[in-house]
PDB file of C-alpha atoms in Angstrom:
ATOM      1  CA  UNK A 108     -36.678  69.692  11.885  1.00  0.00           C
ATOM      2  CA  UNK A 109     -35.311  66.354  13.047  1.00  0.00           C
ATOM      3  CA  UNK A 110     -37.810  63.827  14.273  1.00  0.00           C
ATOM      4  CA  UNK A 111     -37.429  61.171  16.860  1.00  0.00           C
ATOM      5  CA  UNK A 112     -37.592  58.193  14.512  1.00  0.00           C
ATOM      6  CA  UNK A 113     -34.321  59.126  12.802  1.00  0.00           C
ATOM      7  CA  UNK A 114     -32.519  59.576  16.100  1.00  0.00           C
ATOM      8  CA  UNK A 115     -33.871  56.284  17.419  1.00  0.00           C
ATOM      9  CA  UNK A 116     -32.646  54.392  14.348  1.00  0.00           C
ATOM     10  CA  UNK A 117     -29.239  56.059  14.714  1.00  0.00           C
ATOM     11  CA  UNK A 118     -29.056  55.043  18.352  1.00  0.00           C
ATOM     12  CA  UNK A 119     -30.110  51.473  17.522  1.00  0.00           C
ATOM     13  CA  UNK A 120     -27.356  51.257  14.912  1.00  0.00           C
ATOM     14  CA  UNK A 121     -24.673  52.197  17.426  1.00  0.00           C
ATOM     15  CA  UNK A 122     -24.900  48.670  18.809  1.00  0.00           C
ATOM     16  CA  UNK A 123     -23.826  47.384  15.383  1.00  0.00           C
ATOM     17  CA  UNK A 124     -20.515  49.248  15.503  1.00  0.00           C
ATOM     18  CA  UNK A 125     -17.447  48.494  17.552  1.00  0.00           C
ATOM     19  CA  UNK A 126     -15.227  45.474  17.838  1.00  0.00           C
ATOM     20  CA  UNK A 127     -16.241  44.254  21.291  1.00  0.00           C
ATOM     21  CA  UNK A 128     -19.242  42.049  21.830  1.00  0.00           C
ATOM     22  CA  UNK A 129     -22.092  44.337  22.948  1.00  0.00           C
ATOM     23  CA  UNK A 130     -23.740  43.723  26.290  1.00  0.00           C
ATOM     24  CA  UNK A 131     -27.155  42.129  26.220  1.00  0.00           C
ATOM     25  CA  UNK A 132     -28.753  45.283  27.602  1.00  0.00           C
ATOM     26  CA  UNK A 133     -27.507  47.264  24.574  1.00  0.00           C
ATOM     27  CA  UNK A 134     -28.860  44.658  22.164  1.00  0.00           C
ATOM     28  CA  UNK A 135     -32.218  44.812  23.936  1.00  0.00           C
ATOM     29  CA  UNK A 136     -32.219  48.637  23.818  1.00  0.00           C
ATOM     30  CA  UNK A 137     -31.503  48.559  20.075  1.00  0.00           C
ATOM     31  CA  UNK A 138     -34.549  46.340  19.451  1.00  0.00           C
ATOM     32  CA  UNK A 139     -36.706  48.659  21.530  1.00  0.00           C
ATOM     33  CA  UNK A 140     -35.332  51.683  19.654  1.00  0.00           C
ATOM     34  CA  UNK A 141     -36.098  50.055  16.286  1.00  0.00           C
ATOM     35  CA  UNK A 142     -39.718  49.494  17.315  1.00  0.00           C
ATOM     36  CA  UNK A 143     -40.142  52.978  18.740  1.00  0.00           C
ATOM     37  CA  UNK A 144     -38.624  54.522  15.621  1.00  0.00           C
ATOM     38  CA  UNK A 145     -41.356  52.845  13.573  1.00  0.00           C
ATOM     39  CA  UNK A 146     -44.023  53.868  16.086  1.00  0.00           C
ATOM     40  CA  UNK A 147     -42.906  57.525  16.017  1.00  0.00           C
ATOM     41  CA  UNK A 148     -42.780  57.545  12.211  1.00  0.00           C
ATOM     42  CA  UNK A 149     -46.447  56.451  12.253  1.00  0.00           C
ATOM     43  CA  UNK A 150     -47.319  59.078  14.871  1.00  0.00           C
ATOM     44  CA  UNK A 151     -45.713  61.717  12.647  1.00  0.00           C
ATOM     45  CA  UNK A 152     -47.700  60.465   9.643  1.00  0.00           C
ATOM     46  CA  UNK A 153     -50.935  60.727  11.647  1.00  0.00           C
ATOM     47  CA  UNK A 154     -50.314  64.256  12.918  1.00  0.00           C
ATOM     48  CA  UNK A 155     -48.982  65.613   9.633  1.00  0.00           C
ATOM     49  CA  UNK A 156     -51.850  64.223   7.563  1.00  0.00           C
ATOM     50  CA  UNK A 157     -54.741  64.881   9.920  1.00  0.00           C
ATOM     51  CA  UNK A 158     -53.664  68.272  11.300  1.00  0.00           C
ATOM     52  CA  UNK A 159     -50.980  69.420   8.871  1.00  0.00           C
ATOM     53  CA  UNK A 160     -47.244  69.885   8.594  1.00  0.00           C
ATOM     54  CA  UNK A 161     -47.607  73.649   8.952  1.00  0.00           C
ATOM     55  CA  UNK A 162     -49.290  73.177  12.355  1.00  0.00           C
ATOM     56  CA  UNK A 163     -46.533  71.175  14.047  1.00  0.00           C
ATOM     57  CA  UNK A 164     -46.255  73.743  16.839  1.00  0.00           C
ATOM     58  CA  UNK A 165     -49.910  73.529  17.833  1.00  0.00           C
ATOM     59  CA  UNK A 166     -51.617  71.642  20.593  1.00  0.00           C
ATOM     60  CA  UNK A 167     -53.866  69.903  18.067  1.00  0.00           C
ATOM     61  CA  UNK A 168     -50.874  68.495  16.191  1.00  0.00           C
ATOM     62  CA  UNK A 169     -49.269  67.267  19.428  1.00  0.00           C
ATOM     63  CA  UNK A 170     -52.553  65.737  20.569  1.00  0.00           C
ATOM     64  CA  UNK A 171     -52.907  63.758  17.343  1.00  0.00           C
ATOM     65  CA  UNK A 172     -49.238  62.727  17.441  1.00  0.00           C
ATOM     66  CA  UNK A 173     -49.689  61.446  21.001  1.00  0.00           C
ATOM     67  CA  UNK A 174     -53.024  59.827  20.127  1.00  0.00           C
ATOM     68  CA  UNK A 175     -51.483  56.791  18.460  1.00  0.00           C
ATOM     69  CA  UNK A 176     -51.899  53.756  20.727  1.00  0.00           C
ATOM     70  CA  UNK A 177     -49.670  50.707  20.491  1.00  0.00           C
ATOM     71  CA  UNK A 178     -52.421  48.117  20.914  1.00  0.00           C
ATOM     72  CA  UNK A 179     -54.921  49.778  18.580  1.00  0.00           C
ATOM     73  CA  UNK A 180     -52.285  50.172  15.882  1.00  0.00           C
ATOM     74  CA  UNK A 181     -51.391  46.479  16.164  1.00  0.00           C
ATOM     75  CA  UNK A 182     -55.062  45.469  16.021  1.00  0.00           C
ATOM     76  CA  UNK A 183     -55.685  47.569  12.932  1.00  0.00           C
ATOM     77  CA  UNK A 184     -52.586  46.236  11.183  1.00  0.00           C
ATOM     78  CA  UNK A 185     -53.794  42.679  11.877  1.00  0.00           C
ATOM     79  CA  UNK A 186     -56.929  43.316   9.806  1.00  0.00           C
ATOM     80  CA  UNK A 187     -56.820  41.871   6.305  1.00  0.00           C
ATOM     81  CA  UNK A 188     -58.654  44.823   4.749  1.00  0.00           C
ATOM     82  CA  UNK A 189     -56.096  47.249   6.173  1.00  0.00           C
ATOM     83  CA  UNK A 190     -53.137  45.159   4.980  1.00  0.00           C
ATOM     84  CA  UNK A 191     -54.755  44.885   1.538  1.00  0.00           C
ATOM     85  CA  UNK A 192     -55.136  48.666   1.102  1.00  0.00           C
ATOM     86  CA  UNK A 193     -51.687  48.874  -0.441  1.00  0.00           C
ATOM     87  CA  UNK A 194     -48.631  46.573  -0.564  1.00  0.00           C
ATOM     88  CA  UNK A 195     -46.577  49.111   1.402  1.00  0.00           C
ATOM     89  CA  UNK A 196     -49.223  49.255   4.136  1.00  0.00           C
ATOM     90  CA  UNK A 197     -49.135  45.468   4.291  1.00  0.00           C
ATOM     91  CA  UNK A 198     -45.360  45.580   4.778  1.00  0.00           C
ATOM     92  CA  UNK A 199     -45.599  48.389   7.342  1.00  0.00           C
ATOM     93  CA  UNK A 200     -48.211  46.452   9.288  1.00  0.00           C
ATOM     94  CA  UNK A 201     -46.250  43.204   9.271  1.00  0.00           C
ATOM     95  CA  UNK A 202     -43.088  45.039  10.366  1.00  0.00           C
ATOM     96  CA  UNK A 203     -44.923  46.955  13.091  1.00  0.00           C
ATOM     97  CA  UNK A 204     -46.408  43.774  14.550  1.00  0.00           C
ATOM     98  CA  UNK A 205     -43.109  41.875  14.444  1.00  0.00           C
ATOM     99  CA  UNK A 206     -41.138  44.767  15.914  1.00  0.00           C
ATOM    100  CA  UNK A 207     -43.698  45.246  18.692  1.00  0.00           C
ATOM    101  CA  UNK A 208     -43.486  41.561  19.611  1.00  0.00           C
ATOM    102  CA  UNK A 209     -39.678  41.667  19.506  1.00  0.00           C
ATOM    103  CA  UNK A 210     -39.693  44.793  21.681  1.00  0.00           C
ATOM    104  CA  UNK A 211     -41.913  43.114  24.256  1.00  0.00           C
ATOM    105  CA  UNK A 212     -39.510  40.190  24.363  1.00  0.00           C
ATOM    106  CA  UNK A 213     -36.448  42.453  24.563  1.00  0.00           C
ATOM    107  CA  UNK A 214     -37.950  44.638  27.277  1.00  0.00           C
ATOM    108  CA  UNK A 215     -39.694  42.044  29.447  1.00  0.00           C
ATOM    109  CA  UNK A 216     -38.301  38.532  28.882  1.00  0.00           C
ATOM    110  CA  UNK A 217     -35.627  37.957  31.530  1.00  0.00           C
ATOM    111  CA  UNK A 218     -33.993  35.258  29.360  1.00  0.00           C
ATOM    112  CA  UNK A 219     -33.358  37.102  26.123  1.00  0.00           C
ATOM    113  CA  UNK A 220     -32.454  35.252  22.953  1.00  0.00           C
ATOM    114  CA  UNK A 221     -30.420  38.284  21.831  1.00  0.00           C
ATOM    115  CA  UNK A 222     -26.768  37.276  21.920  1.00  0.00           C
ATOM    116  CA  UNK A 223     -25.000  39.070  19.077  1.00  0.00           C
ATOM    117  CA  UNK A 224     -25.249  41.930  16.617  1.00  0.00           C
ATOM    118  CA  UNK A 225     -26.544  39.557  13.955  1.00  0.00           C
ATOM    119  CA  UNK A 226     -29.656  38.971  16.104  1.00  0.00           C
ATOM    120  CA  UNK A 227     -30.462  42.691  16.074  1.00  0.00           C
ATOM    121  CA  UNK A 228     -29.342  43.909  12.649  1.00  0.00           C
ATOM    122  CA  UNK A 229     -32.311  42.392  10.716  1.00  0.00           C
ATOM    123  CA  UNK A 230     -34.747  44.083  13.104  1.00  0.00           C
ATOM    124  CA  UNK A 231     -33.126  47.471  12.622  1.00  0.00           C
ATOM    125  CA  UNK A 232     -33.226  46.932   8.853  1.00  0.00           C
ATOM    126  CA  UNK A 233     -36.896  45.944   9.122  1.00  0.00           C
ATOM    127  CA  UNK A 234     -37.646  49.178  10.966  1.00  0.00           C
ATOM    128  CA  UNK A 235     -35.716  51.255   8.418  1.00  0.00           C
ATOM    129  CA  UNK A 236     -37.621  49.626   5.551  1.00  0.00           C
ATOM    130  CA  UNK A 237     -40.954  50.202   7.281  1.00  0.00           C
ATOM    131  CA  UNK A 238     -40.063  53.862   7.867  1.00  0.00           C
ATOM    132  CA  UNK A 239     -39.083  54.232   4.204  1.00  0.00           C
ATOM    133  CA  UNK A 240     -42.466  52.747   3.262  1.00  0.00           C
ATOM    134  CA  UNK A 241     -44.260  55.115   5.664  1.00  0.00           C
ATOM    135  CA  UNK A 242     -42.470  58.117   4.199  1.00  0.00           C
ATOM    136  CA  UNK A 243     -43.218  56.982   0.623  1.00  0.00           C
ATOM    137  CA  UNK A 244     -46.985  56.501   0.989  1.00  0.00           C
ATOM    138  CA  UNK A 245     -49.155  58.751  -1.180  1.00  0.00           C
ATOM    139  CA  UNK A 246     -50.845  61.530   0.779  1.00  0.00           C
ATOM    140  CA  UNK A 247     -54.389  60.188   0.342  1.00  0.00           C
ATOM    141  CA  UNK A 248     -53.325  56.809   1.752  1.00  0.00           C
ATOM    142  CA  UNK A 249     -51.549  58.524   4.659  1.00  0.00           C
ATOM    143  CA  UNK A 250     -54.722  60.314   5.636  1.00  0.00           C
ATOM    144  CA  UNK A 251     -56.792  57.141   5.395  1.00  0.00           C
ATOM    145  CA  UNK A 252     -54.236  55.121   7.370  1.00  0.00           C
ATOM    146  CA  UNK A 253     -54.046  57.830  10.037  1.00  0.00           C
ATOM    147  CA  UNK A 254     -57.821  57.782  10.458  1.00  0.00           C
ATOM    148  CA  UNK A 255     -57.805  53.972  10.703  1.00  0.00           C
ATOM    149  CA  UNK A 256     -55.028  53.928  13.296  1.00  0.00           C
ATOM    150  CA  UNK A 257     -56.486  56.678  15.493  1.00  0.00           C
ATOM    151  CA  UNK A 258     -60.262  56.624  15.279  1.00  0.00           C
ATOM    152  CA  UNK A 259     -62.469  53.959  16.752  1.00  0.00           C
ATOM    153  CA  UNK A 260     -65.303  52.903  14.463  1.00  0.00           C
ATOM    154  CA  UNK A 261     -68.684  52.820  16.174  1.00  0.00           C
ATOM    155  CA  UNK A 262     -71.228  50.287  15.055  1.00  0.00           C
TER     156      UNK A 262
END
């Protein structure tokens, strides 16, 4: 089964090919795709580790997948204790935050700083590295990270 994050990275990379200078809108779309690829890789981690890979066709799995919120994930990744859980989680968190900020700029700033492929390529690479880190996390850390990203702690 192919998941969205792989397709989004592939689409983002299309802006890196070709000999003509890409239009600004395509550079912006590539940044957005890189962020969303990382976001969907995290959503997949959450659903697979809290509901189970074998239950991907269930409503519960879809509900957990869709339960990941952009703002909550950013807030949790800003916490020092979360970043310190594991070096890979620290890298994932830093990448997620940077990519989210870059996406906001690409999607909403009318005067984009994106001018050439070289402005976008490092962000796509950052997303790919974060996704590799997500996919390499040990199962027990995946489950803990999923719970942190999805569940609000009550005092």
